[in-house]
């Protein structure tokens, strides 16, 4: 246990359960802008257990990426200092209070390089255009795993083989621009998993890919996850993808998690009207929804005018006057399912796709 | 139209567009002499009818040629070969393939395109009045007052408030910008609209609203759509018939339900197996075999059936002979030597 990486926790907390890898508690990230205050992340709590895949879905602007960047301490400069607690315990056993770490601290750089890998929609945000992919992987493993040059190169080739890069022994010397989109995505994954991280944060990693390449990358991530025992936070707005890869799913709306449940409960027994409405609006194969898709009335409000009470209330068909526009719904729990809706207990196994 | 070549072309009564033997090769030049060393065969022998009032979906991997087909039909590109017959609103049938830009001009009003990226396809320095009114201005349809009235009406038609007429596109969300693009496409009363990944970049709830809008407009104005997408759920929802493209060729064309329940081409089956659906139990039950490898290089397509290097059913004949697009099983079309013998699995029961 490297005591120098432990930081003083602002609030005394109960110990994390043994299976816990990451725990966010009431995390806030606000942007004080000229036009007003944007509460991009407005009290987010979730956890990830060792080796599981947590899917995060939600429409653009709901705060998925900013939450991920709060974990990595890589928030945009304009953000106010985030609040809330983020605890992380990689498989090496140290306890990190990420919420107490500065974006440039030694400890967070160690966490980023060694324990948490990150992949993005656009591979070039993670890869340097002026170095070969081999050089980039070698640097990381030399720095964080203390490997020598020869061992590092061998590991780079191994990793490229692991992500099913064709001809890894040659591709190790390729520059990113020489690769196709799918191959670049594989190179970025190889870099992200190079030090055997306990957690991989994947922010829309397949959104820009072609359907068949997307399917290949999903298969790859699933096999790496089971082979390496790595947990994944998979951020996407594609419900097909999340149904395919996630064990549990959290749904975000306007800076809050409105529902978290097992992937089956999210799809077959959602207990939040927003989840239910979203699922109804997706056309599904073999399900005749008639000519019109059921839609959610109105649009996502702009971040400066988030409604009082339950932020979904102006668009919600179940809203209870005098309650929903006044009080923020608490997190209601039903076993492993959580719904932030005042009337969540009324949704008994409501199938979303009828 | 006096300046169009005189024709005695004919089309079946219910057909709006008929594409025959369409080819588009993009030349590859190399070296300092810019020597012509080969061609990207972006479209290689595509034949297709689009019926009046229908929605024809077009699916296929990236690079298969979907957008190029649409651009050729609208004559945004010149053809390498083939015929494009189009039935005008006045009943006249024209072959667009050889027309000059000047000859195409009056016809452009009748066919429009809407695009994926609502951000880059609208000039940020133009107001909605200018953006939506521009096609009318160009085609000399109405004076300032008439154009303003028509733009206000079009904004209403696509569900935007007419008071927005003097605003700029940056003030709108992605879904609303898409609607501005739709209003612009409708300005000249087209009969045909090609929608290229029109809702692919939108969030699911916004995509659903805009899909409903497109269907309402189709009903209201009798529009015919070519709907290009990689979203199989969406294409199943909106299309009457679906064409499946691979490496510049149509591999299969069929009525939507038939295609999804009983594909006749191995590539169609593979595509359906690859795409995860919003149904975790279904995904687990289906054997999801991701298609191996990548789409081949269109500059150097495989011999015979261009799908053969990735096809699990390939036989020796497949690399030797190019299969023709044949009509089988009650009007379906398929380009596979063994379509009748294979028993393929669809995405729906
Ligand atoms: N202007 C061009 N010059 C050279 N090659 C081109 C040009 N436009 C398209 N191509 C090539 O033609 C083929 C078909 O491209 P097209 O854009 O029609 O594919 P698509 O099916 O629309 O793909 P996507 O799903 O990525 O939009 C590809 O091999 C592409 O590289
Ligand atoms: N650099 C920034 N400055 C100001 N606001 C930002 C910045 N980055 C994100 N936001 C705002 O934070 C909110 C959440 O953004 P984000 O996490 O990127 O959403 P998602 O990933 O769910 O699409 C949005 O309202 C967005 O406009
Ligand atoms: S709290 Fe009220 S408004 Fe919010 S989702 Fe539940 S019923 Fe709808
Ligand atoms: S022709 Fe042969 S290679 Fe092509 S799809 Fe049919 S079986 Fe497969
Ligand atoms: Mg994001
Ligand atoms: Mg395209």
PDB file of C-alpha atoms in Angstrom, chain A residues 1 6 13-24 48-51 71 86-98 111 115-116 197-199 229 231:
ATOM      1  CA  UNK A   1       0.000   0.000   0.000  1.00  0.00           C
ATOM      2  CA  UNK A   6      -3.429   7.949  -0.177  1.00  0.00           C
ATOM      3  CA  UNK A  13     -16.763   6.976   4.940  1.00  0.00           C
ATOM      4  CA  UNK A  14     -17.701   3.378   5.356  1.00  0.00           C
ATOM      5  CA  UNK A  15     -15.211   1.007   3.790  1.00  0.00           C
ATOM      6  CA  UNK A  16     -15.970  -0.158   0.261  1.00  0.00           C
ATOM      7  CA  UNK A  17     -17.194  -3.757  -0.049  1.00  0.00           C
ATOM      8  CA  UNK A  18     -14.519  -6.218  -1.172  1.00  0.00           C
ATOM      9  CA  UNK A  19     -15.935  -6.596  -4.707  1.00  0.00           C
ATOM     10  CA  UNK A  20     -16.043  -2.835  -5.231  1.00  0.00           C
ATOM     11  CA  UNK A  21     -13.692  -1.242  -7.736  1.00  0.00           C
ATOM     12  CA  UNK A  22     -15.061   2.255  -8.074  1.00  0.00           C
ATOM     13  CA  UNK A  23     -17.639   4.225  -6.167  1.00  0.00           C
ATOM     14  CA  UNK A  24     -19.007   7.660  -6.974  1.00  0.00           C
ATOM     15  CA  UNK A  48     -18.547  -0.504 -10.596  1.00  0.00           C
ATOM     16  CA  UNK A  49     -17.653  -3.924  -9.249  1.00  0.00           C
ATOM     17  CA  UNK A  50     -14.536  -5.814 -10.217  1.00  0.00           C
ATOM     18  CA  UNK A  51     -14.782  -7.349 -13.667  1.00  0.00           C
ATOM     19  CA  UNK A  71     -13.103  10.133 -12.477  1.00  0.00           C
ATOM     20  CA  UNK A  86     -14.893   9.158  -5.962  1.00  0.00           C
ATOM     21  CA  UNK A  87     -13.163   6.138  -4.491  1.00  0.00           C
ATOM     22  CA  UNK A  88     -11.179   3.592  -6.430  1.00  0.00           C
ATOM     23  CA  UNK A  89      -9.494   0.369  -5.425  1.00  0.00           C
ATOM     24  CA  UNK A  90      -7.623  -1.367  -8.276  1.00  0.00           C
ATOM     25  CA  UNK A  91      -6.717  -5.029  -8.001  1.00  0.00           C
ATOM     26  CA  UNK A  92      -3.325  -4.105  -6.547  1.00  0.00           C
ATOM     27  CA  UNK A  93      -5.284  -3.229  -3.404  1.00  0.00           C
ATOM     28  CA  UNK A  94      -4.400   0.434  -2.807  1.00  0.00           C
ATOM     29  CA  UNK A  95      -7.246   2.761  -1.913  1.00  0.00           C
ATOM     30  CA  UNK A  96      -7.432   5.941  -3.950  1.00  0.00           C
ATOM     31  CA  UNK A  97      -9.641   8.876  -3.074  1.00  0.00           C
ATOM     32  CA  UNK A  98      -9.701  10.200  -6.650  1.00  0.00           C
ATOM     33  CA  UNK A 111      -3.842   5.817 -11.844  1.00  0.00           C
ATOM     34  CA  UNK A 115      -4.951   1.307 -13.376  1.00  0.00           C
ATOM     35  CA  UNK A 116      -7.557   2.981 -15.577  1.00  0.00           C
ATOM     36  CA  UNK A 197      -5.746  -1.852 -15.999  1.00  0.00           C
ATOM     37  CA  UNK A 198      -8.447  -2.821 -13.515  1.00  0.00           C
ATOM     38  CA  UNK A 199     -10.885  -0.478 -15.243  1.00  0.00           C
ATOM     39  CA  UNK A 229     -10.804  -9.659 -15.602  1.00  0.00           C
ATOM     40  CA  UNK A 231     -14.124  -3.904 -15.532  1.00  0.00           C
TER      41      UNK A 231
END
